[in-house]
């Protein structure tokens, strides 16, 4: 939503940040309108801090949930224990297929 300074003051600066901190994902981070490239694998909080002509900073934040994190019911990353177990089982299955695949002789 729109940002406004206190009555009788004007906005002097804007600062957009994220939590957790991102690199190269905020475009125009010192402008009234910024662009954020949202990571699809995790949720992220966007924080806008405005500073008025009296030097008073005011901040507001908004959580942006990724579709993956929201569907899973949490905001963790992709390396949750269940995902790691599934990836490990898939890797073992692939190794077994290659080892015992066609053209291989087993004693």
mmCIF file of N, CA and C in Angstrom:
data_model
loop_
_atom_site.group_PDB
_atom_site.id
_atom_site.type_symbol
_atom_site.label_atom_id
_atom_site.label_comp_id
_atom_site.label_asym_id
_atom_site.label_seq_id
_atom_site.Cartn_x
_atom_site.Cartn_y
_atom_site.Cartn_z
ATOM 1 N N UNK A 1 0.840 -1.184 0.000
ATOM 2 C CA UNK A 1 0.000 0.000 0.000
ATOM 3 C C UNK A 1 0.880 1.240 0.000
ATOM 4 N N UNK A 2 0.254 2.369 -0.152
ATOM 5 C CA UNK A 2 0.999 3.628 -0.237
ATOM 6 C C UNK A 2 1.646 3.976 1.098
ATOM 7 N N UNK A 3 2.827 4.549 1.034
ATOM 8 C CA UNK A 3 3.533 5.006 2.227
ATOM 9 C C UNK A 3 3.367 6.505 2.337
ATOM 10 N N UNK A 4 3.180 6.978 3.558
ATOM 11 C CA UNK A 4 3.057 8.417 3.776
ATOM 12 C C UNK A 4 3.872 8.808 4.999
ATOM 13 N N UNK A 5 4.351 10.037 4.984
ATOM 14 C CA UNK A 5 5.091 10.576 6.126
ATOM 15 C C UNK A 5 4.099 11.203 7.095
ATOM 16 N N UNK A 6 4.583 11.529 8.291
ATOM 17 C CA UNK A 6 3.740 12.205 9.284
ATOM 18 C C UNK A 6 3.290 13.556 8.731
ATOM 19 N N UNK A 7 2.191 14.059 9.269
ATOM 20 C CA UNK A 7 1.645 15.344 8.825
ATOM 21 C C UNK A 7 2.730 16.422 8.934
ATOM 22 N N UNK A 8 2.900 17.184 7.874
ATOM 23 C CA UNK A 8 3.893 18.255 7.854
ATOM 24 C C UNK A 8 5.282 17.808 7.442
ATOM 25 N N UNK A 9 5.458 16.521 7.128
ATOM 26 C CA UNK A 9 6.766 16.002 6.727
ATOM 27 C C UNK A 9 6.659 15.319 5.369
ATOM 28 N N UNK A 10 7.794 15.105 4.736
ATOM 29 C CA UNK A 10 7.836 14.416 3.448
ATOM 30 C C UNK A 10 8.797 13.241 3.535
ATOM 31 N N UNK A 11 8.573 12.257 2.706
ATOM 32 C CA UNK A 11 9.464 11.087 2.658
ATOM 33 C C UNK A 11 10.746 11.482 1.941
ATOM 34 N N UNK A 12 11.867 11.190 2.567
ATOM 35 C CA UNK A 12 13.168 11.494 1.986
ATOM 36 C C UNK A 12 13.840 10.268 1.377
ATOM 37 N N UNK A 13 13.565 9.073 1.950
ATOM 38 C CA UNK A 13 14.214 7.885 1.399
ATOM 39 C C UNK A 13 13.373 6.634 1.635
ATOM 40 N N UNK A 14 13.609 5.663 0.762
ATOM 41 C CA UNK A 14 12.966 4.351 0.832
ATOM 42 C C UNK A 14 14.074 3.311 0.911
ATOM 43 N N UNK A 15 13.847 2.254 1.687
ATOM 44 C CA UNK A 15 14.797 1.146 1.724
ATOM 45 C C UNK A 15 14.017 -0.157 1.825
ATOM 46 N N UNK A 16 14.086 -0.953 0.764
ATOM 47 C CA UNK A 16 13.451 -2.267 0.725
ATOM 48 C C UNK A 16 14.491 -3.302 1.091
ATOM 49 N N UNK A 17 14.151 -4.211 2.006
ATOM 50 C CA UNK A 17 15.033 -5.318 2.381
ATOM 51 C C UNK A 17 14.188 -6.583 2.496
ATOM 52 N N UNK A 18 14.861 -7.710 2.651
ATOM 53 C CA UNK A 18 14.152 -8.985 2.821
ATOM 54 C C UNK A 18 14.730 -9.744 4.000
ATOM 55 N N UNK A 19 13.922 -10.629 4.544
ATOM 56 C CA UNK A 19 14.365 -11.519 5.614
ATOM 57 C C UNK A 19 13.837 -12.910 5.297
ATOM 58 N N UNK A 20 14.692 -13.889 5.008
ATOM 59 C CA UNK A 20 16.140 -13.792 5.034
ATOM 60 C C UNK A 20 16.653 -12.907 3.904
ATOM 61 N N UNK A 21 17.829 -12.376 4.123
ATOM 62 C CA UNK A 21 18.448 -11.463 3.174
ATOM 63 C C UNK A 21 18.678 -12.159 1.834
ATOM 64 N N UNK A 22 18.439 -11.436 0.757
ATOM 65 C CA UNK A 22 18.667 -11.975 -0.586
ATOM 66 C C UNK A 22 19.697 -11.116 -1.294
ATOM 67 N N UNK A 23 20.336 -11.675 -2.272
ATOM 68 C CA UNK A 23 21.289 -10.901 -3.059
ATOM 69 C C UNK A 23 20.792 -10.861 -4.500
ATOM 70 N N UNK A 24 20.823 -9.696 -5.075
ATOM 71 C CA UNK A 24 20.440 -9.482 -6.478
ATOM 72 C C UNK A 24 18.994 -9.860 -6.780
ATOM 73 N N UNK A 25 18.120 -9.896 -5.777
ATOM 74 C CA UNK A 25 16.723 -10.210 -6.030
ATOM 75 C C UNK A 25 15.828 -8.991 -5.855
ATOM 76 N N UNK A 26 16.373 -7.909 -5.331
ATOM 77 C CA UNK A 26 15.635 -6.663 -5.196
ATOM 78 C C UNK A 26 16.142 -5.673 -6.238
ATOM 79 N N UNK A 27 15.234 -5.193 -7.062
ATOM 80 C CA UNK A 27 15.583 -4.211 -8.083
ATOM 81 C C UNK A 27 14.973 -2.881 -7.653
ATOM 82 N N UNK A 28 15.757 -1.819 -7.680
ATOM 83 C CA UNK A 28 15.340 -0.487 -7.240
ATOM 84 C C UNK A 28 15.009 -0.470 -5.749
ATOM 85 N N UNK A 29 15.878 -1.044 -4.933
ATOM 86 C CA UNK A 29 15.632 -1.167 -3.494
ATOM 87 C C UNK A 29 15.589 0.172 -2.772
ATOM 88 N N UNK A 30 16.009 1.264 -3.428
ATOM 89 C CA UNK A 30 15.980 2.597 -2.811
ATOM 90 C C UNK A 30 14.927 3.499 -3.453
ATOM 91 N N UNK A 31 13.940 2.894 -4.102
ATOM 92 C CA UNK A 31 12.880 3.655 -4.767
ATOM 93 C C UNK A 31 11.543 3.389 -4.088
ATOM 94 N N UNK A 32 10.536 4.191 -4.419
ATOM 95 C CA UNK A 32 9.201 4.006 -3.840
ATOM 96 C C UNK A 32 8.604 2.662 -4.258
ATOM 97 N N UNK A 33 8.899 2.251 -5.483
ATOM 98 C CA UNK A 33 8.414 0.961 -5.983
ATOM 99 C C UNK A 33 9.630 0.117 -6.341
ATOM 100 N N UNK A 34 9.707 -1.062 -5.742
ATOM 101 C CA UNK A 34 10.815 -1.984 -6.000
ATOM 102 C C UNK A 34 10.252 -3.261 -6.603
ATOM 103 N N UNK A 35 11.118 -4.008 -7.251
ATOM 104 C CA UNK A 35 10.756 -5.310 -7.816
ATOM 105 C C UNK A 35 11.531 -6.372 -7.069
ATOM 106 N N UNK A 36 10.825 -7.418 -6.655
ATOM 107 C CA UNK A 36 11.452 -8.535 -5.958
ATOM 108 C C UNK A 36 11.242 -9.800 -6.764
ATOM 109 N N UNK A 37 12.332 -10.502 -7.048
ATOM 110 C CA UNK A 37 12.255 -11.818 -7.669
ATOM 111 C C UNK A 37 12.101 -12.794 -6.511
ATOM 112 N N UNK A 38 10.897 -13.329 -6.363
ATOM 113 C CA UNK A 38 10.578 -14.165 -5.207
ATOM 114 C C UNK A 38 11.080 -15.580 -5.419
ATOM 115 N N UNK A 39 11.859 -16.098 -4.462
ATOM 116 C CA UNK A 39 12.292 -17.491 -4.575
ATOM 117 C C UNK A 39 11.079 -18.419 -4.432
ATOM 118 N N UNK A 40 10.978 -19.418 -5.300
ATOM 119 C CA UNK A 40 9.804 -20.297 -5.289
ATOM 120 C C UNK A 40 9.879 -21.371 -4.219
ATOM 121 N N UNK A 41 11.042 -21.598 -3.651
ATOM 122 C CA UNK A 41 11.216 -22.713 -2.723
ATOM 123 C C UNK A 41 11.057 -22.346 -1.256
ATOM 124 N N UNK A 42 10.900 -21.075 -0.933
ATOM 125 C CA UNK A 42 10.756 -20.690 0.467
ATOM 126 C C UNK A 42 9.941 -19.413 0.582
ATOM 127 N N UNK A 43 9.472 -19.162 1.789
ATOM 128 C CA UNK A 43 8.763 -17.922 2.065
ATOM 129 C C UNK A 43 9.781 -16.845 2.411
ATOM 130 N N UNK A 44 9.363 -15.590 2.248
ATOM 131 C CA UNK A 44 10.275 -14.485 2.483
ATOM 132 C C UNK A 44 9.477 -13.293 3.020
ATOM 133 N N UNK A 45 10.082 -12.529 3.908
ATOM 134 C CA UNK A 45 9.449 -11.322 4.424
ATOM 135 C C UNK A 45 10.091 -10.119 3.739
ATOM 136 N N UNK A 46 9.245 -9.224 3.234
ATOM 137 C CA UNK A 46 9.710 -8.002 2.598
ATOM 138 C C UNK A 46 9.482 -6.858 3.586
ATOM 139 N N UNK A 47 10.499 -6.034 3.766
ATOM 140 C CA UNK A 47 10.436 -4.924 4.722
ATOM 141 C C UNK A 47 10.693 -3.622 3.978
ATOM 142 N N UNK A 48 9.810 -2.643 4.181
ATOM 143 C CA UNK A 48 10.013 -1.309 3.628
ATOM 144 C C UNK A 48 10.231 -0.353 4.786
ATOM 145 N N UNK A 49 11.347 0.368 4.748
ATOM 146 C CA UNK A 49 11.627 1.404 5.736
ATOM 147 C C UNK A 49 11.655 2.739 5.014
ATOM 148 N N UNK A 50 10.790 3.656 5.458
ATOM 149 C CA UNK A 50 10.826 5.009 4.905
ATOM 150 C C UNK A 50 11.399 5.933 5.972
ATOM 151 N N UNK A 51 12.106 6.951 5.518
ATOM 152 C CA UNK A 51 12.656 7.948 6.426
ATOM 153 C C UNK A 51 12.150 9.311 5.977
ATOM 154 N N UNK A 52 11.618 10.093 6.932
ATOM 155 C CA UNK A 52 11.083 11.404 6.565
ATOM 156 C C UNK A 52 12.151 12.487 6.681
ATOM 157 N N UNK A 53 11.759 13.727 6.370
ATOM 158 C CA UNK A 53 12.712 14.833 6.367
ATOM 159 C C UNK A 53 13.208 15.207 7.763
ATOM 160 N N UNK A 54 12.596 14.668 8.817
ATOM 161 C CA UNK A 54 13.082 14.876 10.185
ATOM 162 C C UNK A 54 14.044 13.767 10.599
ATOM 163 N N UNK A 55 14.278 12.795 9.691
ATOM 164 C CA UNK A 55 15.184 11.686 9.982
ATOM 165 C C UNK A 55 14.534 10.545 10.733
ATOM 166 N N UNK A 56 13.197 10.546 10.807
ATOM 167 C CA UNK A 56 12.476 9.502 11.531
ATOM 168 C C UNK A 56 12.182 8.323 10.612
ATOM 169 N N UNK A 57 12.725 7.139 10.935
ATOM 170 C CA UNK A 57 12.433 5.957 10.117
ATOM 171 C C UNK A 57 11.145 5.270 10.592
ATOM 172 N N UNK A 58 10.408 4.712 9.657
ATOM 173 C CA UNK A 58 9.220 3.910 9.948
ATOM 174 C C UNK A 58 9.255 2.696 9.039
ATOM 175 N N UNK A 59 8.990 1.508 9.605
ATOM 176 C CA UNK A 59 9.062 0.275 8.822
ATOM 177 C C UNK A 59 7.749 -0.485 8.864
ATOM 178 N N UNK A 60 7.524 -1.239 7.807
ATOM 179 C CA UNK A 60 6.399 -2.176 7.730
ATOM 180 C C UNK A 60 6.909 -3.407 6.997
ATOM 181 N N UNK A 61 6.312 -4.556 7.294
ATOM 182 C CA UNK A 61 6.760 -5.788 6.643
ATOM 183 C C UNK A 61 5.575 -6.600 6.160
ATOM 184 N N UNK A 62 5.850 -7.480 5.196
ATOM 185 C CA UNK A 62 4.824 -8.354 4.645
ATOM 186 C C UNK A 62 5.460 -9.702 4.320
ATOM 187 N N UNK A 63 4.857 -10.779 4.820
ATOM 188 C CA UNK A 63 5.327 -12.132 4.508
ATOM 189 C C UNK A 63 4.769 -12.552 3.165
ATOM 190 N N UNK A 64 5.633 -13.048 2.296
ATOM 191 C CA UNK A 64 5.221 -13.607 1.014
ATOM 192 C C UNK A 64 5.513 -15.092 1.087
ATOM 193 N N UNK A 65 4.460 -15.908 1.071
ATOM 194 C CA UNK A 65 4.639 -17.355 1.171
ATOM 195 C C UNK A 65 4.781 -17.964 -0.216
ATOM 196 N N UNK A 66 5.753 -18.852 -0.354
ATOM 197 C CA UNK A 66 5.903 -19.570 -1.612
ATOM 198 C C UNK A 66 4.784 -20.603 -1.702
ATOM 199 N N UNK A 67 4.411 -20.965 -2.914
ATOM 200 C CA UNK A 67 3.364 -21.973 -3.105
ATOM 201 C C UNK A 67 3.790 -23.314 -2.525
ATOM 202 N N UNK A 68 5.054 -23.651 -2.650
ATOM 203 C CA UNK A 68 5.559 -24.931 -2.145
ATOM 204 C C UNK A 68 5.478 -24.960 -0.629
ATOM 205 N N UNK A 69 5.949 -23.885 0.026
ATOM 206 C CA UNK A 69 5.928 -23.849 1.492
ATOM 207 C C UNK A 69 4.499 -23.824 2.014
ATOM 208 N N UNK A 70 3.627 -23.076 1.359
ATOM 209 C CA UNK A 70 2.232 -23.002 1.800
ATOM 210 C C UNK A 70 1.536 -24.350 1.646
ATOM 211 N N UNK A 71 1.813 -25.047 0.548
ATOM 212 C CA UNK A 71 1.187 -26.353 0.323
ATOM 213 C C UNK A 71 1.667 -27.376 1.348
ATOM 214 N N UNK A 72 2.912 -27.256 1.762
ATOM 215 C CA UNK A 72 3.465 -28.194 2.737
ATOM 216 C C UNK A 72 3.082 -27.821 4.164
ATOM 217 N N UNK A 73 2.519 -26.626 4.346
ATOM 218 C CA UNK A 73 2.095 -26.211 5.672
ATOM 219 C C UNK A 73 3.207 -25.661 6.533
ATOM 220 N N UNK A 74 4.343 -25.307 5.932
ATOM 221 C CA UNK A 74 5.455 -24.739 6.679
ATOM 222 C C UNK A 74 6.259 -23.826 5.783
ATOM 223 N N UNK A 75 7.234 -23.156 6.358
ATOM 224 C CA UNK A 75 8.057 -22.234 5.574
ATOM 225 C C UNK A 75 9.500 -22.708 5.466
ATOM 226 N N UNK A 76 9.746 -23.983 5.674
ATOM 227 C CA UNK A 76 11.103 -24.518 5.599
ATOM 228 C C UNK A 76 11.561 -24.685 4.164
ATOM 229 N N UNK A 77 12.810 -25.000 3.996
ATOM 230 C CA UNK A 77 13.366 -25.202 2.673
ATOM 231 C C UNK A 77 13.085 -26.591 2.137
ATOM 232 N N UNK A 78 13.670 -26.900 1.005
ATOM 233 C CA UNK A 78 13.423 -28.175 0.348
ATOM 234 C C UNK A 78 14.126 -29.339 1.033
ATOM 235 N N UNK A 79 15.078 -29.073 1.911
ATOM 236 C CA UNK A 79 15.839 -30.142 2.521
ATOM 237 C C UNK A 79 15.289 -30.549 3.879
ATOM 238 N N UNK A 80 14.002 -30.738 3.937
ATOM 239 C CA UNK A 80 13.350 -31.270 5.117
ATOM 240 C C UNK A 80 13.699 -32.759 5.202
ATOM 241 N N UNK A 81 13.653 -33.375 6.379
ATOM 242 C CA UNK A 81 14.029 -34.787 6.521
ATOM 243 C C UNK A 81 13.268 -35.730 5.593
ATOM 244 N N UNK A 82 11.972 -35.518 5.403
ATOM 245 C CA UNK A 82 11.208 -36.400 4.518
ATOM 246 C C UNK A 82 11.705 -36.304 3.077
ATOM 247 N N UNK A 83 11.995 -35.079 2.612
ATOM 248 C CA UNK A 83 12.514 -34.916 1.255
ATOM 249 C C UNK A 83 13.872 -35.595 1.114
ATOM 250 N N UNK A 84 14.719 -35.446 2.117
ATOM 251 C CA UNK A 84 16.034 -36.088 2.055
ATOM 252 C C UNK A 84 15.908 -37.609 1.999
ATOM 253 N N UNK A 85 14.976 -38.173 2.788
ATOM 254 C CA UNK A 85 14.746 -39.610 2.763
ATOM 255 C C UNK A 85 14.278 -40.056 1.381
ATOM 256 N N UNK A 86 13.321 -39.328 0.809
ATOM 257 C CA UNK A 86 12.823 -39.690 -0.524
ATOM 258 C C UNK A 86 13.921 -39.594 -1.575
ATOM 259 N N UNK A 87 14.740 -38.546 -1.514
ATOM 260 C CA UNK A 87 15.850 -38.407 -2.468
ATOM 261 C C UNK A 87 16.870 -39.530 -2.297
ATOM 262 N N UNK A 88 17.166 -39.912 -1.054
ATOM 263 C CA UNK A 88 18.112 -40.996 -0.803
ATOM 264 C C UNK A 88 17.583 -42.319 -1.346
ATOM 265 N N UNK A 89 16.293 -42.594 -1.140
ATOM 266 C CA UNK A 89 15.699 -43.831 -1.666
ATOM 267 C C UNK A 89 15.728 -43.856 -3.190
ATOM 268 N N UNK A 90 15.436 -42.730 -3.807
ATOM 269 C CA UNK A 90 15.488 -42.646 -5.267
ATOM 270 C C UNK A 90 16.908 -42.888 -5.773
ATOM 271 N N UNK A 91 17.894 -42.315 -5.101
ATOM 272 C CA UNK A 91 19.288 -42.514 -5.503
ATOM 273 C C UNK A 91 19.697 -43.971 -5.363
ATOM 274 N N UNK A 92 19.321 -44.612 -4.260
ATOM 275 C CA UNK A 92 19.642 -46.036 -4.076
ATOM 276 C C UNK A 92 18.974 -46.899 -5.131
ATOM 277 N N UNK A 93 17.741 -46.577 -5.461
ATOM 278 C CA UNK A 93 17.024 -47.332 -6.492
ATOM 279 C C UNK A 93 17.735 -47.195 -7.837
ATOM 280 N N UNK A 94 18.210 -45.997 -8.175
ATOM 281 C CA UNK A 94 18.920 -45.780 -9.435
ATOM 282 C C UNK A 94 20.241 -46.545 -9.461
ATOM 283 N N UNK A 95 20.961 -46.540 -8.345
ATOM 284 C CA UNK A 95 22.223 -47.290 -8.274
ATOM 285 C C UNK A 95 21.950 -48.780 -8.453
ATOM 286 N N UNK A 96 20.920 -49.286 -7.798
ATOM 287 C CA UNK A 96 20.571 -50.699 -7.932
ATOM 288 C C UNK A 96 20.202 -51.028 -9.372
ATOM 289 N N UNK A 97 19.424 -50.204 -10.037
ATOM 290 C CA UNK A 97 19.024 -50.440 -11.433
ATOM 291 C C UNK A 97 20.242 -50.493 -12.338
ATOM 292 N N UNK A 98 21.187 -49.580 -12.133
ATOM 293 C CA UNK A 98 22.376 -49.561 -12.991
ATOM 294 C C UNK A 98 23.276 -50.752 -12.719
ATOM 295 N N UNK A 99 23.380 -51.138 -11.470
ATOM 296 C CA UNK A 99 24.252 -52.249 -11.106
ATOM 297 C C UNK A 99 23.674 -53.574 -11.576
ATOM 298 N N UNK A 100 22.363 -53.746 -11.482
ATOM 299 C CA UNK A 100 21.727 -55.012 -11.839
ATOM 300 C C UNK A 100 20.975 -54.915 -13.161
ATOM 301 N N UNK A 101 21.261 -53.918 -13.966
ATOM 302 C CA UNK A 101 20.534 -53.702 -15.205
ATOM 303 C C UNK A 101 20.872 -54.721 -16.280
ATOM 304 N N UNK A 102 20.257 -54.583 -17.456
ATOM 305 C CA UNK A 102 20.490 -55.489 -18.578
ATOM 306 C C UNK A 102 21.972 -55.507 -18.974
ATOM 307 N N UNK A 103 22.451 -56.645 -19.340
ATOM 308 C CA UNK A 103 23.847 -56.791 -19.768
ATOM 309 C C UNK A 103 24.797 -57.029 -18.622
ATOM 310 N N UNK A 104 24.312 -56.974 -17.398
ATOM 311 C CA UNK A 104 25.168 -57.204 -16.234
ATOM 312 C C UNK A 104 24.915 -58.633 -15.744
ATOM 313 N N UNK A 105 25.984 -59.329 -15.433
ATOM 314 C CA UNK A 105 25.866 -60.678 -14.908
ATOM 315 C C UNK A 105 26.041 -60.643 -13.399
ATOM 316 N N UNK A 106 25.104 -61.260 -12.701
ATOM 317 C CA UNK A 106 25.194 -61.336 -11.253
ATOM 318 C C UNK A 106 25.503 -62.772 -10.860
ATOM 319 N N UNK A 107 26.383 -62.968 -9.930
ATOM 320 C CA UNK A 107 26.683 -64.317 -9.456
ATOM 321 C C UNK A 107 25.804 -64.684 -8.322
#
